[in-house]
Tab-separated table of C-alpha atoms in Angstrom:
chain	number	residue	atom	x	y	z
M	1	MET	CA	-0.053	0.124	0.037
M	2	SER	CA	1.444	3.190	-0.948
M	3	ALA	CA	2.052	5.935	1.449
M	4	ALA	CA	-0.207	8.970	1.601
M	5	PRO	CA	1.250	12.118	-0.071
M	6	ALA	CA	3.016	14.541	2.417
M	7	GLY	CA	1.108	17.724	3.190
M	8	PRO	CA	2.815	21.088	3.114
M	9	PRO	CA	4.985	21.675	5.913
M	10	VAL	CA	4.038	23.447	8.988
M	11	PRO	CA	5.627	26.600	9.171
M	12	SER	CA	7.454	27.144	12.498
M	13	PRO	CA	5.818	29.685	14.934
M	14	ASP	CA	9.145	31.329	15.022
M	15	ALA	CA	9.386	32.025	11.255
M	16	GLY	CA	9.383	35.360	9.429
M	17	PRO	CA	6.837	36.526	7.454
M	18	VAL	CA	5.944	35.141	4.002
M	19	VAL	CA	7.490	36.465	1.133
M	20	THR	CA	4.916	36.747	-1.756
M	21	GLY	CA	7.164	37.875	-4.769
M	22	ARG	CA	8.523	41.205	-3.117
M	23	ARG	CA	12.078	41.429	-2.315
M	24	LEU	CA	13.478	44.208	0.285
M	25	ARG	CA	15.303	46.925	-1.536
M	26	SER	CA	17.699	49.645	-0.141
M	27	ALA	CA	16.459	52.976	0.443
M	28	VAL	CA	19.944	54.387	1.955
M	29	GLY	CA	20.819	56.211	-1.278
M	30	LEU	CA	17.488	57.953	-1.788
M	31	ALA	CA	17.514	59.121	1.902
M	32	ILE	CA	20.624	60.723	1.548
M	33	ALA	CA	19.678	62.342	-1.861
M	34	LEU	CA	16.440	63.395	-0.072
M	35	THR	CA	18.329	64.827	2.957
M	36	VAL	CA	20.096	67.086	0.404
M	37	LEU	CA	17.101	68.078	-1.191
M	38	PHE	CA	15.225	69.189	1.911
M	39	VAL	CA	18.253	71.181	2.917
M	40	LEU	CA	17.861	72.706	-0.292
M	41	SER	CA	14.218	73.452	-0.003
M	42	ILE	CA	14.841	75.040	3.852
M	43	GLY	CA	16.775	77.526	2.155
M	44	CYS	CA	14.457	78.306	-0.568
M	45	SER	CA	11.471	78.366	1.731
M	46	ALA	CA	13.611	80.955	3.960
M	47	TYR	CA	14.018	83.072	0.688
M	48	ALA	CA	10.215	82.775	0.617
M	49	VAL	CA	9.479	83.839	3.899
M	50	TYR	CA	12.076	86.946	3.447
M	51	ALA	CA	9.982	87.525	-0.024
M	52	ASP	CA	6.499	87.243	1.958
M	53	TRP	CA	7.940	89.819	4.660
M	54	THR	CA	9.184	92.093	2.290
M	55	THR	CA	6.008	92.259	0.528
M	56	HIS	CA	3.941	92.568	3.917
M	57	ALA	CA	6.040	95.461	5.188
M	58	VAL	CA	5.890	97.303	1.319
M	59	MET	CA	1.676	96.918	1.661
M	60	GLY	CA	1.920	97.971	5.340
M	61	ARG	CA	3.488	101.201	4.383
M	62	LEU	CA	1.272	101.559	1.543
M	63	LEU	CA	-1.929	101.171	3.547
M	64	SER	CA	-0.649	104.000	6.090
M	65	ASP	CA	0.824	106.441	3.462
M	66	PRO	CA	-0.083	105.820	-0.047
M	67	GLY	CA	2.225	108.343	-1.346
M	68	ALA	CA	5.155	106.780	0.317
M	69	ILE	CA	5.629	103.917	-2.094
M	70	GLY	CA	6.468	104.646	-5.807
M	71	ASP	CA	5.658	101.984	-8.684
M	72	ALA	CA	9.252	100.871	-8.876
M	73	GLU	CA	9.291	99.782	-5.115
M	74	LEU	CA	5.873	98.163	-5.745
M	75	GLY	CA	7.304	96.303	-8.753
M	76	ASP	CA	10.393	95.380	-7.231
M	77	SER	CA	8.483	93.657	-4.097
M	78	GLU	CA	6.176	91.534	-6.723
M	79	SER	CA	8.872	90.737	-8.624
M	80	LEU	CA	10.976	89.323	-5.554
M	81	PHE	CA	7.817	87.761	-4.326
M	82	LEU	CA	6.930	85.890	-7.676
M	83	LEU	CA	10.600	84.795	-7.912
M	84	ALA	CA	10.837	83.343	-4.490
M	85	SER	CA	7.669	81.568	-4.955
M	86	SER	CA	8.825	80.254	-8.298
M	87	VAL	CA	12.150	79.000	-6.667
M	88	GLN	CA	10.253	77.475	-3.598
M	89	THR	CA	7.989	75.575	-6.083
M	90	ARG	CA	10.673	73.861	-8.366
M	91	ALA	CA	12.664	72.750	-5.281
M	92	LEU	CA	9.519	71.367	-3.382
M	93	ILE	CA	8.623	69.496	-6.804
M	94	LEU	CA	12.068	67.920	-7.128
M	95	ALA	CA	11.958	66.926	-3.288
M	96	CYS	CA	8.586	65.352	-3.652
M	97	VAL	CA	9.583	63.499	-6.964
M	98	VAL	CA	12.538	61.771	-5.103
M	99	PHE	CA	10.277	61.264	-1.804
M	100	ILE	CA	7.851	59.591	-3.807
M	101	VAL	CA	10.312	56.725	-5.409
M	102	TRP	CA	11.812	56.821	-1.741
M	103	PHE	CA	8.236	56.229	-0.169
M	104	HIS	CA	7.206	53.444	-2.618
M	105	VAL	CA	10.511	51.649	-1.764
M	106	VAL	CA	9.893	51.698	2.338
M	107	ARG	CA	6.354	50.849	1.561
M	108	THR	CA	6.952	47.698	-0.250
M	109	ASN	CA	9.831	46.809	2.416
M	110	ALA	CA	6.907	47.208	5.119
M	111	ALA	CA	4.619	45.143	3.170
M	112	VAL	CA	7.271	42.385	3.529
M	113	PHE	CA	8.064	42.931	7.091
M	114	ALA	CA	4.100	42.780	8.083
M	115	GLN	CA	2.069	41.105	5.553
M	116	GLY	CA	-1.239	42.667	5.442
M	117	ALA	CA	-0.845	45.728	7.578
M	118	ASP	CA	-1.654	48.154	4.793
M	119	GLN	CA	-5.221	46.682	4.309
M	120	LEU	CA	-7.040	49.678	5.644
M	121	ALA	CA	-5.019	52.105	3.499
M	122	SER	CA	-5.477	49.810	0.358
M	123	ARG	CA	-9.185	49.838	1.095
M	124	VAL	CA	-9.703	53.662	1.754
M	125	ALA	CA	-7.383	54.532	-1.550
M	126	VAL	CA	-10.223	54.386	-3.978
M	127	GLY	CA	-12.829	56.385	-2.000
M	128	ALA	CA	-10.245	58.821	-0.842
M	129	ARG	CA	-9.617	60.347	-4.324
M	130	SER	CA	-13.262	61.974	-4.151
M	131	VAL	CA	-13.361	63.206	-0.659
M	132	PRO	CA	-11.873	66.745	-0.209
M	133	LEU	CA	-8.511	66.828	1.577
M	134	ALA	CA	-8.437	62.886	1.695
M	135	ASN	CA	-5.080	63.241	-0.437
M	136	LEU	CA	-3.554	64.798	2.514
M	137	TRP	CA	-4.750	62.229	5.085
M	138	LEU	CA	-4.222	58.924	3.131
M	139	PRO	CA	-0.296	59.388	2.538
M	140	TYR	CA	-0.335	59.987	6.451
M	141	ARG	CA	-1.986	56.974	7.192
M	142	ILE	CA	0.503	54.687	4.709
M	143	ALA	CA	3.466	56.550	6.424
M	144	ALA	CA	2.427	55.972	9.975
M	145	THR	CA	1.378	52.372	8.988
M	146	THR	CA	5.078	52.052	7.391
M	147	TRP	CA	6.481	53.195	10.624
M	148	VAL	CA	4.985	50.818	12.782
M	149	SER	CA	5.447	47.919	10.515
M	150	SER	CA	9.199	48.680	10.348
M	151	ARG	CA	9.948	48.750	14.072
M	152	PRO	CA	12.658	46.295	14.922
M	153	LEU	CA	11.634	43.174	16.338
M	154	GLY	CA	12.107	41.888	20.077
M	155	ALA	CA	11.310	45.062	21.829
M	156	ASP	CA	8.150	45.100	23.705
M	157	ASP	CA	8.355	48.415	24.520
M	158	GLY	CA	8.846	49.213	20.550
M	159	SER	CA	5.822	51.908	20.864
M	160	ARG	CA	7.940	53.907	23.567
M	161	ARG	CA	11.686	53.239	21.469
M	162	PHE	CA	10.112	54.013	18.405
M	163	PRO	CA	7.216	56.426	18.883
M	164	SER	CA	5.047	57.634	16.032
M	165	THR	CA	5.589	61.155	17.337
M	166	LEU	CA	7.540	62.331	14.529
M	167	VAL	CA	5.565	60.984	11.691
M	168	ASN	CA	2.822	62.957	13.250
M	169	VAL	CA	4.559	66.380	13.966
M	170	TRP	CA	6.294	66.239	10.598
M	171	TRP	CA	3.191	65.462	8.277
M	172	GLY	CA	0.808	67.820	10.373
M	173	ALA	CA	3.300	70.695	9.529
M	174	PHE	CA	3.432	69.491	5.835
M	175	ALA	CA	-0.053	69.148	5.374
M	176	ALA	CA	-0.721	72.660	7.287
M	177	ALA	CA	1.802	74.238	5.088
M	178	ARG	CA	0.226	72.972	1.788
M	179	VAL	CA	-3.214	74.327	2.952
M	180	LEU	CA	-1.880	77.952	3.897
M	181	GLY	CA	0.202	77.906	0.954
M	182	TRP	CA	-3.004	77.267	-1.319
M	183	CYS	CA	-5.175	79.491	0.436
M	184	GLY	CA	-2.660	82.441	0.304
M	185	GLY	CA	-2.096	81.714	-3.275
M	186	MET	CA	-5.588	81.995	-4.111
M	187	ALA	CA	-6.037	85.154	-1.868
M	188	TYR	CA	-3.228	86.862	-3.857
M	189	SER	CA	-4.551	86.122	-7.073
M	190	LEU	CA	-7.900	87.394	-6.432
M	191	ALA	CA	-6.702	90.535	-4.213
M	192	GLN	CA	-7.598	93.727	-5.373
M	193	SER	CA	-6.584	96.101	-2.783
M	194	PRO	CA	-3.151	96.394	-0.529
M	195	GLY	CA	-4.968	95.136	2.280
M	196	ALA	CA	-6.070	92.026	0.542
M	197	VAL	CA	-2.499	91.349	-0.873
M	198	ARG	CA	-1.207	92.074	2.620
M	199	TYR	CA	-3.654	89.201	4.321
M	200	ALA	CA	-2.431	86.879	1.090
M	201	VAL	CA	1.226	87.336	1.760
M	202	THR	CA	0.634	86.844	5.632
M	203	THR	CA	-0.937	83.527	5.125
M	204	MET	CA	1.608	82.443	2.715
M	205	LEU	CA	4.249	83.603	5.353
M	206	VAL	CA	2.720	81.310	8.115
M	207	GLY	CA	2.720	78.441	5.200
M	208	ASP	CA	6.137	79.176	4.495
M	209	VAL	CA	7.621	78.742	8.230
M	210	LEU	CA	5.784	75.675	8.456
M	211	ASP	CA	7.307	74.657	5.191
M	212	ILE	CA	10.719	75.085	6.919
M	213	VAL	CA	9.393	73.247	10.284
M	214	ALA	CA	8.519	70.134	7.893
M	215	ALA	CA	11.670	70.369	5.840
M	216	VAL	CA	13.803	70.155	8.889
M	217	LEU	CA	11.614	67.204	10.145
M	218	ALA	CA	11.386	65.319	7.023
M	219	PRO	CA	14.963	64.179	6.844
M	220	LEU	CA	14.760	63.034	10.507
M	221	PHE	CA	11.928	61.008	9.628
M	222	VAL	CA	13.426	59.608	6.262
M	223	LEU	CA	16.815	58.596	8.099
M	224	ARG	CA	15.120	57.144	11.100
M	225	LEU	CA	13.056	55.012	9.197
M	226	THR	CA	15.568	53.855	6.474
M	227	ALA	CA	17.659	52.936	9.665
M	228	MET	CA	14.818	51.022	11.359
M	229	GLN	CA	14.184	49.058	8.022
M	230	ARG	CA	17.877	48.131	8.177
M	231	THR	CA	18.095	46.773	11.636
M	232	ARG	CA	14.572	45.063	10.766
M	233	SER	CA	16.225	43.225	7.842
M	234	ALA	CA	19.201	42.149	9.737
M	235	GLN	CA	16.673	40.693	12.136
M	236	SER	CA	14.681	38.770	9.579
M	237	PRO	CA	17.043	36.872	7.567
M	238	ALA	CA	13.940	34.869	5.868
M	239	VAL	CA	12.864	38.117	4.410
M	240	ALA	CA	16.022	39.679	3.778
M	241	ALA	CA	16.416	38.800	0.120
M	242	VAL	CA	18.572	42.181	-0.312
M	243	ARG	CA	20.445	43.238	2.825
M	244	LEU	CA	19.265	46.811	3.143
């Protein structure tokens, strides 16, 4: 009588997560490039703050004494403001492009570390596109999930050793800066008086300051999460198809 065919092996309780066609990728190079770009963004945002403050001061003088400001000074103020806005926008776009690539890499790695941890974000992704401001919440949700999934193993106090405070504060500053920048830009394009222009640049000034805060926190988040994934990879040989 022939022996019954053997069933599939029973996985050990201590085995690492099952890899389903995904491989870990190194995010170190992208993290270094992002750090450089964020430093550049800080400089551009500081220039934007200077331009905002200059325009704010000119509009204030114009409101208090209309004859004290000539057309040349008004033109110089507007040119400075528009140039700073253009430089800042281009630096932000460049940083965002590299950040998206890095974000995809670390998100894929986190999916290997914790299979199914991003199911909520996947379910919400389709509906979020039709909800106002949801495109600001969903990336945060994915970032927070990635952070938690990438915490090194063997630490019962992982939530204290690797708290999500950095993620929360960084994304809060970034999202607030985007909202204020959009509102200020719309107000500036519709402004018909010195008072309206002053209000618009004040809004953008606050947004640009928050941009600096976000640009300072962003490389800390990027470097910390990348280091966490390197440690997690070393702790999980079963999933470390590529050492980070």
